[in-house]
Amino acid sequence: MRADLVVVGSGLFGATIAQRAAEELGVHVVVVERRDHAGGNAYSYRDPDTGIEVHRYGSHIFHTSNEQVWAYANRFTAFNGYRHHVYANHAGEVYPLPINLGTINQFFRTALGPEAARGLIAEHAAEITGEPANLEQKAISLIGRPLYEAFIRGYTAKQWQTDPTELDAAIITRLPVRLSYNNRYFSDRYEGIPTSGYGAWIERMLDHPRIELRLGEDFLADDGPLRRDACVGRAPVVYTGAVDRFFDYRCGALTWRTLDFETLVLPTGDHQGTAVINYPDADVPYTRVHEFHHYHPERSHSDDATVIMREYSRMATADDEPYYPVGTPTDRERLARYRQLTAELEAQRVAFGGRLGSYRYLDMDRTIAAALECFEQVVRPWFRQ
Ligand code: FDA
């Protein structure tokens, strides 16, 4: 098998590197993916029973203000006109999010204008006078106790499985409160869902005669022609898997939160009337419910079936899919040591990238932007004679 470049992982970072290298440099790229599908965590597929596009690893909405990324993505897919809105079900009532004038007036049963609402929140927030000692105090200092207890406390406790009084204040730096009725979730210039789904989009990126996609192969397995020990030092490698696993956890494991998803097909055309409803109350075990057909208003779907997904959050064990980096002081110290190890591998033409390789939460547009930059700064020079 000819491999001028090995790309580990077929998420948006790996797919972008592979596509650019095959097209721009004319090299043969082998993409090694341990799952049975390409696309990484953004992957979606059409559910065979209902025809509804399901986001297997949680809701993904593409949004960007980066012109280069938008133009690049549009080479491989069209986007529909979906605009994201999120609601919260608290104490049996549904409120718009992020917290805005509509949320405030509904919650306090009033009809305040922006300035009066600002004053009310400042009055509630004044309860905290000194430096906030934990996440709860920090949140109250930003939005006051009533809104914190309704929309933040239970949700945060479920996300972290820890009482917010025991969480570090630094986890939140701001809590957006909009003093208008605007409840568009994202404010980027471009937003939408790929019309054929994320799986089809990323497959199209990889559909090139010089790209070979090898599914179901783990680069870090003990055997196989494309394992780490057979490749490093022989062919250049772009690795988008977990950085600590690459080095066999020699500086310790980095901590992640994971998600459990419960997917259900319900016998109704529409279960909740929107794509995402948050459940901030402590007595509901899940954090969010997603209903996927709402992401494709341009597609018709059956009146008697809908796919919903309940999302549960917890700390990841070694066997779980990592979703969100936790970033404790120990994690930061370990990451610095892993970065030294990755720097030492540069001379052997090994680059690390993507959310797992850099231990960073990255939205899809930032992932593509980082991959385009990695291609120009690192991969292209590897092949310059
Ligand atoms: P990604 O994880 O997608 O891909 C890495 C790939 O490498 C995986 O396919 C994995 O199987 C493979 N791999 C790992 N180790 C391997 C090994 N040893 N051998 C072979 N293969 C290996 N962003 C956004 O813009 N809008 C949104 O709405 C959302 N929503 C969202 C929801 C949730 C719950 C999460 C956790 C994240 C989002 N995101 C998001 C972020 C989005 O998921 C993220 O930007 C991309 O997945 C990043 O792509 P990567 O290629 O970096 O990683």
Short mmCIF file of N, CA, C and O and ligand atoms in Angstrom, two decimals, residues 7-15 31-43 55 57-63 84 186 198 202 214 216-221 226 239-242 245-246 257 259 261 288 290 295 311 321-324 353-358 360-368, ligand 1:
data_model
loop_
_atom_site.label_atom_id
_atom_site.label_comp_id
_atom_site.label_asym_id
_atom_site.label_seq_id
_atom_site.Cartn_x
_atom_site.Cartn_y
_atom_site.Cartn_z
N VAL A 7 -3.06 9.92 7.74
CA VAL A 7 -3.90 10.79 8.57
C VAL A 7 -4.68 9.87 9.51
O VAL A 7 -5.38 8.96 9.06
N VAL A 8 -4.56 10.11 10.80
CA VAL A 8 -5.26 9.27 11.78
C VAL A 8 -6.50 10.02 12.24
O VAL A 8 -6.42 11.07 12.87
N GLY A 9 -7.68 9.47 11.89
CA GLY A 9 -8.95 10.08 12.26
C GLY A 9 -9.59 10.76 11.06
O GLY A 9 -8.91 11.48 10.31
N SER A 10 -10.89 10.50 10.88
CA SER A 10 -11.59 11.05 9.70
C SER A 10 -12.63 12.07 10.11
O SER A 10 -13.63 12.25 9.43
N GLY A 11 -12.42 12.74 11.27
CA GLY A 11 -13.28 13.87 11.63
C GLY A 11 -12.95 15.06 10.74
O GLY A 11 -12.16 14.94 9.79
N LEU A 12 -13.50 16.21 11.07
CA LEU A 12 -13.30 17.37 10.18
C LEU A 12 -11.84 17.78 10.09
O LEU A 12 -11.39 18.27 9.04
N PHE A 13 -11.07 17.58 11.18
CA PHE A 13 -9.65 17.95 11.09
C PHE A 13 -8.93 17.01 10.11
O PHE A 13 -8.30 17.46 9.16
N GLY A 14 -9.06 15.71 10.32
CA GLY A 14 -8.37 14.74 9.47
C GLY A 14 -8.84 14.82 8.03
O GLY A 14 -8.04 14.77 7.09
N ALA A 15 -10.17 14.97 7.83
CA ALA A 15 -10.71 15.01 6.46
C ALA A 15 -10.19 16.23 5.71
O ALA A 15 -9.88 16.16 4.51
N VAL A 31 -6.17 7.38 5.18
CA VAL A 31 -6.85 7.85 6.38
C VAL A 31 -7.24 6.62 7.20
O VAL A 31 -7.95 5.74 6.71
N VAL A 32 -6.73 6.56 8.42
CA VAL A 32 -6.99 5.42 9.31
C VAL A 32 -8.05 5.86 10.31
O VAL A 32 -7.87 6.85 11.02
N GLU A 33 -9.14 5.12 10.37
CA GLU A 33 -10.25 5.50 11.26
C GLU A 33 -10.69 4.28 12.04
O GLU A 33 -11.02 3.26 11.46
N ARG A 34 -10.75 4.40 13.36
CA ARG A 34 -11.06 3.19 14.13
C ARG A 34 -12.54 2.87 14.18
O ARG A 34 -12.93 1.74 14.43
N ARG A 35 -13.38 3.89 13.93
CA ARG A 35 -14.84 3.62 13.90
C ARG A 35 -15.23 2.98 12.57
O ARG A 35 -14.41 2.90 11.65
N ASP A 36 -16.53 2.61 12.47
CA ASP A 36 -17.00 1.99 11.22
C ASP A 36 -17.57 3.02 10.25
O ASP A 36 -18.26 2.68 9.30
N HIS A 37 -17.32 4.29 10.52
CA HIS A 37 -17.78 5.35 9.60
C HIS A 37 -16.81 6.52 9.65
O HIS A 37 -16.10 6.70 10.66
N ALA A 38 -16.81 7.30 8.57
CA ALA A 38 -16.01 8.53 8.56
C ALA A 38 -16.83 9.67 9.17
O ALA A 38 -18.04 9.55 9.33
N GLY A 39 -16.15 10.77 9.52
CA GLY A 39 -16.89 11.96 9.94
C GLY A 39 -16.67 12.37 11.39
O GLY A 39 -17.07 13.46 11.78
N GLY A 40 -16.06 11.50 12.20
CA GLY A 40 -15.80 11.87 13.59
C GLY A 40 -17.09 12.16 14.34
O GLY A 40 -18.15 11.61 14.02
N ASN A 41 -17.01 13.05 15.30
CA ASN A 41 -18.18 13.31 16.15
C ASN A 41 -19.27 14.11 15.48
O ASN A 41 -20.39 14.18 15.98
N ALA A 42 -18.97 14.73 14.36
CA ALA A 42 -20.01 15.47 13.65
C ALA A 42 -20.92 14.53 12.85
O ALA A 42 -21.99 14.95 12.38
N TYR A 43 -20.55 13.27 12.73
CA TYR A 43 -21.24 12.30 11.86
C TYR A 43 -22.76 12.27 12.07
O TYR A 43 -23.24 12.23 13.19
N HIS A 55 -28.04 12.79 14.39
CA HIS A 55 -26.67 13.19 14.74
C HIS A 55 -26.21 12.21 15.82
O HIS A 55 -26.62 12.33 16.98
N TYR A 57 -23.59 11.64 17.60
CA TYR A 57 -22.84 12.06 18.80
C TYR A 57 -23.33 13.41 19.35
O TYR A 57 -22.56 14.19 19.88
N GLY A 58 -24.64 13.65 19.21
CA GLY A 58 -25.20 14.89 19.74
C GLY A 58 -25.40 15.93 18.64
O GLY A 58 -24.77 15.89 17.59
N SER A 59 -26.29 16.89 18.91
CA SER A 59 -26.68 17.89 17.90
C SER A 59 -25.49 18.68 17.39
O SER A 59 -24.68 19.18 18.18
N HIS A 60 -25.40 18.83 16.09
CA HIS A 60 -24.35 19.64 15.46
C HIS A 60 -24.97 20.68 14.54
O HIS A 60 -25.65 20.32 13.58
N ILE A 61 -24.70 21.94 14.83
CA ILE A 61 -25.19 23.04 13.99
C ILE A 61 -23.96 23.77 13.49
O ILE A 61 -23.12 24.21 14.29
N PHE A 62 -23.84 23.89 12.18
CA PHE A 62 -22.66 24.57 11.64
C PHE A 62 -22.89 26.07 11.66
O PHE A 62 -23.92 26.55 11.20
N HIS A 63 -21.94 26.81 12.20
CA HIS A 63 -22.06 28.27 12.22
C HIS A 63 -20.66 28.86 12.16
O HIS A 63 -19.73 28.35 12.80
N HIS A 84 -30.69 28.16 14.75
CA HIS A 84 -30.84 27.43 16.02
C HIS A 84 -31.48 28.28 17.12
O HIS A 84 -31.11 29.44 17.31
N PHE A 186 -26.94 31.45 17.98
CA PHE A 186 -25.62 31.83 17.46
C PHE A 186 -25.73 33.19 16.77
O PHE A 186 -26.77 33.53 16.21
N TYR A 198 -24.20 15.43 7.74
CA TYR A 198 -22.76 15.57 7.98
C TYR A 198 -21.98 14.38 7.44
O TYR A 198 -20.86 14.52 6.95
N ILE A 202 -18.82 14.84 4.76
CA ILE A 202 -17.42 14.49 5.03
C ILE A 202 -16.98 13.34 4.11
O ILE A 202 -15.83 13.30 3.66
N ARG A 214 -9.48 3.81 5.48
CA ARG A 214 -9.46 2.46 6.08
C ARG A 214 -10.23 2.52 7.40
O ARG A 214 -9.74 3.05 8.39
N GLY A 216 -12.35 1.00 10.73
CA GLY A 216 -12.22 -0.11 11.68
C GLY A 216 -10.77 -0.44 12.02
O GLY A 216 -10.48 -1.55 12.44
N GLU A 217 -9.85 0.52 11.81
CA GLU A 217 -8.43 0.26 12.13
C GLU A 217 -7.94 1.26 13.16
O GLU A 217 -8.08 2.47 12.96
N ASP A 218 -7.39 0.74 14.24
CA ASP A 218 -6.87 1.62 15.30
C ASP A 218 -5.37 1.79 15.09
O ASP A 218 -4.61 0.82 15.12
N PHE A 219 -4.95 3.04 14.92
CA PHE A 219 -3.54 3.36 14.68
C PHE A 219 -2.67 2.91 15.85
O PHE A 219 -1.48 2.67 15.69
N LEU A 220 -3.26 2.84 17.04
CA LEU A 220 -2.47 2.49 18.23
C LEU A 220 -2.60 1.02 18.60
O LEU A 220 -2.14 0.60 19.66
N ALA A 221 -3.21 0.22 17.71
CA ALA A 221 -3.30 -1.22 17.98
C ALA A 221 -1.91 -1.84 17.88
O ALA A 221 -0.98 -1.24 17.31
N LEU A 226 -0.68 -0.28 9.41
CA LEU A 226 -0.74 1.16 9.66
C LEU A 226 -0.74 1.49 11.15
O LEU A 226 -1.35 2.43 11.59
N TYR A 239 -1.97 13.16 13.28
CA TYR A 239 -2.69 12.34 14.25
C TYR A 239 -3.76 13.18 14.94
O TYR A 239 -3.44 14.21 15.55
N THR A 240 -5.03 12.77 14.84
CA THR A 240 -6.12 13.54 15.48
C THR A 240 -6.82 12.75 16.58
O THR A 240 -7.93 13.08 16.98
N GLY A 241 -6.18 11.68 17.06
CA GLY A 241 -6.71 10.95 18.22
C GLY A 241 -6.25 11.61 19.51
O GLY A 241 -5.62 12.68 19.50
N ALA A 242 -6.54 10.97 20.64
CA ALA A 242 -6.22 11.55 21.96
C ALA A 242 -4.71 11.57 22.18
O ALA A 242 -4.04 10.55 22.02
N ARG A 245 -3.27 9.15 24.84
CA ARG A 245 -3.26 7.73 24.44
C ARG A 245 -2.09 7.45 23.48
O ARG A 245 -1.47 6.38 23.52
N PHE A 246 -1.75 8.43 22.62
CA PHE A 246 -0.64 8.25 21.68
C PHE A 246 0.64 7.89 22.45
O PHE A 246 1.44 7.08 22.01
N ARG A 257 -15.19 14.97 30.13
CA ARG A 257 -16.58 14.60 30.39
C ARG A 257 -17.07 13.80 29.19
O ARG A 257 -16.67 14.07 28.05
N LEU A 259 -20.71 11.81 27.34
CA LEU A 259 -22.17 11.90 27.28
C LEU A 259 -22.72 10.51 27.00
O LEU A 259 -22.11 9.73 26.26
N PHE A 261 -26.19 8.78 25.41
CA PHE A 261 -27.36 9.16 24.61
C PHE A 261 -28.38 8.04 24.62
O PHE A 261 -28.04 6.87 24.43
N ARG A 288 -30.60 17.41 28.26
CA ARG A 288 -31.23 17.98 27.05
C ARG A 288 -32.00 16.90 26.33
O ARG A 288 -31.67 15.71 26.44
N HIS A 290 -33.02 16.21 22.28
CA HIS A 290 -32.86 16.64 20.88
C HIS A 290 -33.95 15.97 20.05
O HIS A 290 -34.25 14.80 20.26
N TYR A 295 -34.02 19.80 12.37
CA TYR A 295 -32.83 20.35 11.72
C TYR A 295 -32.98 20.41 10.21
O TYR A 295 -32.16 21.02 9.53
N GLU A 311 -29.98 13.32 26.46
CA GLU A 311 -28.53 13.43 26.69
C GLU A 311 -28.25 13.45 28.19
O GLU A 311 -28.85 14.22 28.93
N GLU A 321 -16.19 7.43 25.34
CA GLU A 321 -15.85 8.44 24.34
C GLU A 321 -15.58 9.77 25.05
O GLU A 321 -16.43 10.23 25.83
N PRO A 322 -14.42 10.40 24.82
CA PRO A 322 -14.19 11.72 25.42
C PRO A 322 -14.94 12.80 24.64
O PRO A 322 -14.89 12.82 23.42
N TYR A 323 -15.67 13.67 25.34
CA TYR A 323 -16.42 14.74 24.64
C TYR A 323 -15.91 16.14 24.97
O TYR A 323 -15.61 16.91 24.08
N TYR A 324 -15.88 16.48 26.26
CA TYR A 324 -15.46 17.84 26.64
C TYR A 324 -14.23 17.76 27.54
O TYR A 324 -14.29 17.11 28.59
N GLY A 353 -3.37 17.25 15.94
CA GLY A 353 -4.38 18.29 15.73
C GLY A 353 -5.77 17.81 16.08
O GLY A 353 -5.97 16.66 16.48
N GLY A 354 -6.74 18.73 15.92
CA GLY A 354 -8.13 18.40 16.23
C GLY A 354 -8.41 18.47 17.71
O GLY A 354 -7.53 18.78 18.52
N ARG A 355 -9.62 18.19 18.08
CA ARG A 355 -10.05 18.38 19.48
C ARG A 355 -9.35 17.40 20.42
O ARG A 355 -9.00 17.74 21.53
N LEU A 356 -9.11 16.15 19.96
CA LEU A 356 -8.48 15.15 20.82
C LEU A 356 -6.97 15.32 20.86
O LEU A 356 -6.34 15.16 21.89
N GLY A 357 -6.41 15.66 19.70
CA GLY A 357 -4.97 15.81 19.60
C GLY A 357 -4.46 17.05 20.29
O GLY A 357 -3.29 17.11 20.72
N SER A 358 -5.33 18.08 20.43
CA SER A 358 -4.88 19.31 21.08
C SER A 358 -5.52 19.48 22.46
O SER A 358 -5.24 20.46 23.15
N ARG A 360 -8.63 20.34 23.30
CA ARG A 360 -9.32 21.62 23.33
C ARG A 360 -10.72 21.41 22.80
O ARG A 360 -10.90 20.64 21.84
N TYR A 361 -11.73 22.10 23.36
CA TYR A 361 -13.03 22.08 22.71
C TYR A 361 -12.95 22.99 21.50
O TYR A 361 -12.56 24.15 21.60
N LEU A 362 -13.29 22.46 20.33
CA LEU A 362 -13.27 23.27 19.11
C LEU A 362 -14.60 23.11 18.40
O LEU A 362 -15.05 21.98 18.18
N ASP A 363 -15.23 24.21 18.02
CA ASP A 363 -16.40 24.11 17.15
C ASP A 363 -15.94 23.64 15.77
O ASP A 363 -14.74 23.70 15.45
N MET A 364 -16.90 23.20 14.95
CA MET A 364 -16.52 22.65 13.65
C MET A 364 -15.78 23.65 12.77
O MET A 364 -14.82 23.30 12.08
N ASP A 365 -16.22 24.91 12.79
CA ASP A 365 -15.57 25.89 11.91
C ASP A 365 -14.13 26.15 12.37
O ASP A 365 -13.21 26.26 11.56
N ARG A 366 -13.93 26.15 13.70
CA ARG A 366 -12.56 26.37 14.20
C ARG A 366 -11.68 25.14 13.93
O ARG A 366 -10.48 25.26 13.75
N THR A 367 -12.31 23.97 13.91
CA THR A 367 -11.56 22.75 13.58
C THR A 367 -11.06 22.83 12.13
O THR A 367 -9.89 22.54 11.85
N ILE A 368 -11.95 23.24 11.22
CA ILE A 368 -11.55 23.34 9.81
C ILE A 368 -10.48 24.42 9.66
O ILE A 368 -9.47 24.22 8.96
P1 FDA B 1 -13.39 14.12 15.91
O1 FDA B 1 -13.53 13.57 17.27
O2 FDA B 1 -14.62 14.51 15.19
O3 FDA B 1 -12.58 13.08 15.00
C1 FDA B 1 -11.50 12.32 15.48
C2 FDA B 1 -11.56 10.96 14.83
O4 FDA B 1 -10.35 10.25 15.12
C3 FDA B 1 -12.71 10.11 15.32
O5 FDA B 1 -13.47 9.67 14.23
C4 FDA B 1 -12.01 8.96 16.05
O6 FDA B 1 -12.71 7.73 15.92
C5 FDA B 1 -10.68 8.89 15.32
N1 FDA B 1 -9.60 8.28 16.11
C6 FDA B 1 -9.22 8.62 17.36
N2 FDA B 1 -8.17 7.83 17.75
C7 FDA B 1 -7.90 7.00 16.71
C8 FDA B 1 -6.92 5.96 16.52
N3 FDA B 1 -6.03 5.63 17.47
N4 FDA B 1 -6.93 5.28 15.33
C9 FDA B 1 -7.83 5.60 14.37
N5 FDA B 1 -8.77 6.58 14.50
C10 FDA B 1 -8.80 7.27 15.66
N6 FDA B 1 -19.39 22.08 16.87
C11 FDA B 1 -20.12 23.00 16.17
O7 FDA B 1 -19.54 23.77 15.41
N7 FDA B 1 -21.49 23.05 16.31
C12 FDA B 1 -22.17 22.20 17.14
O8 FDA B 1 -23.39 22.28 17.24
C13 FDA B 1 -21.41 21.23 17.86
N8 FDA B 1 -22.04 20.36 18.69
C14 FDA B 1 -21.28 19.50 19.47
C15 FDA B 1 -21.95 18.67 20.38
C16 FDA B 1 -21.21 17.85 21.20
C17 FDA B 1 -21.91 16.96 22.18
C18 FDA B 1 -19.80 17.86 21.14
C19 FDA B 1 -18.97 17.04 22.07
C20 FDA B 1 -19.14 18.64 20.19
C21 FDA B 1 -19.89 19.47 19.36
N9 FDA B 1 -19.26 20.26 18.40
C22 FDA B 1 -20.01 21.19 17.70
C23 FDA B 1 -17.80 20.15 18.16
C24 FDA B 1 -17.47 19.16 17.01
O9 FDA B 1 -17.90 17.87 17.38
C25 FDA B 1 -15.95 19.20 16.76
O10 FDA B 1 -15.63 20.48 16.23
C26 FDA B 1 -15.42 18.18 15.77
O11 FDA B 1 -15.88 16.89 16.06
C27 FDA B 1 -13.90 18.16 15.80
O12 FDA B 1 -13.39 17.31 14.78
P2 FDA B 1 -12.04 16.52 14.99
O13 FDA B 1 -11.67 15.98 13.66
O14 FDA B 1 -11.07 17.36 15.71
O15 FDA B 1 -12.40 15.35 16.02
#
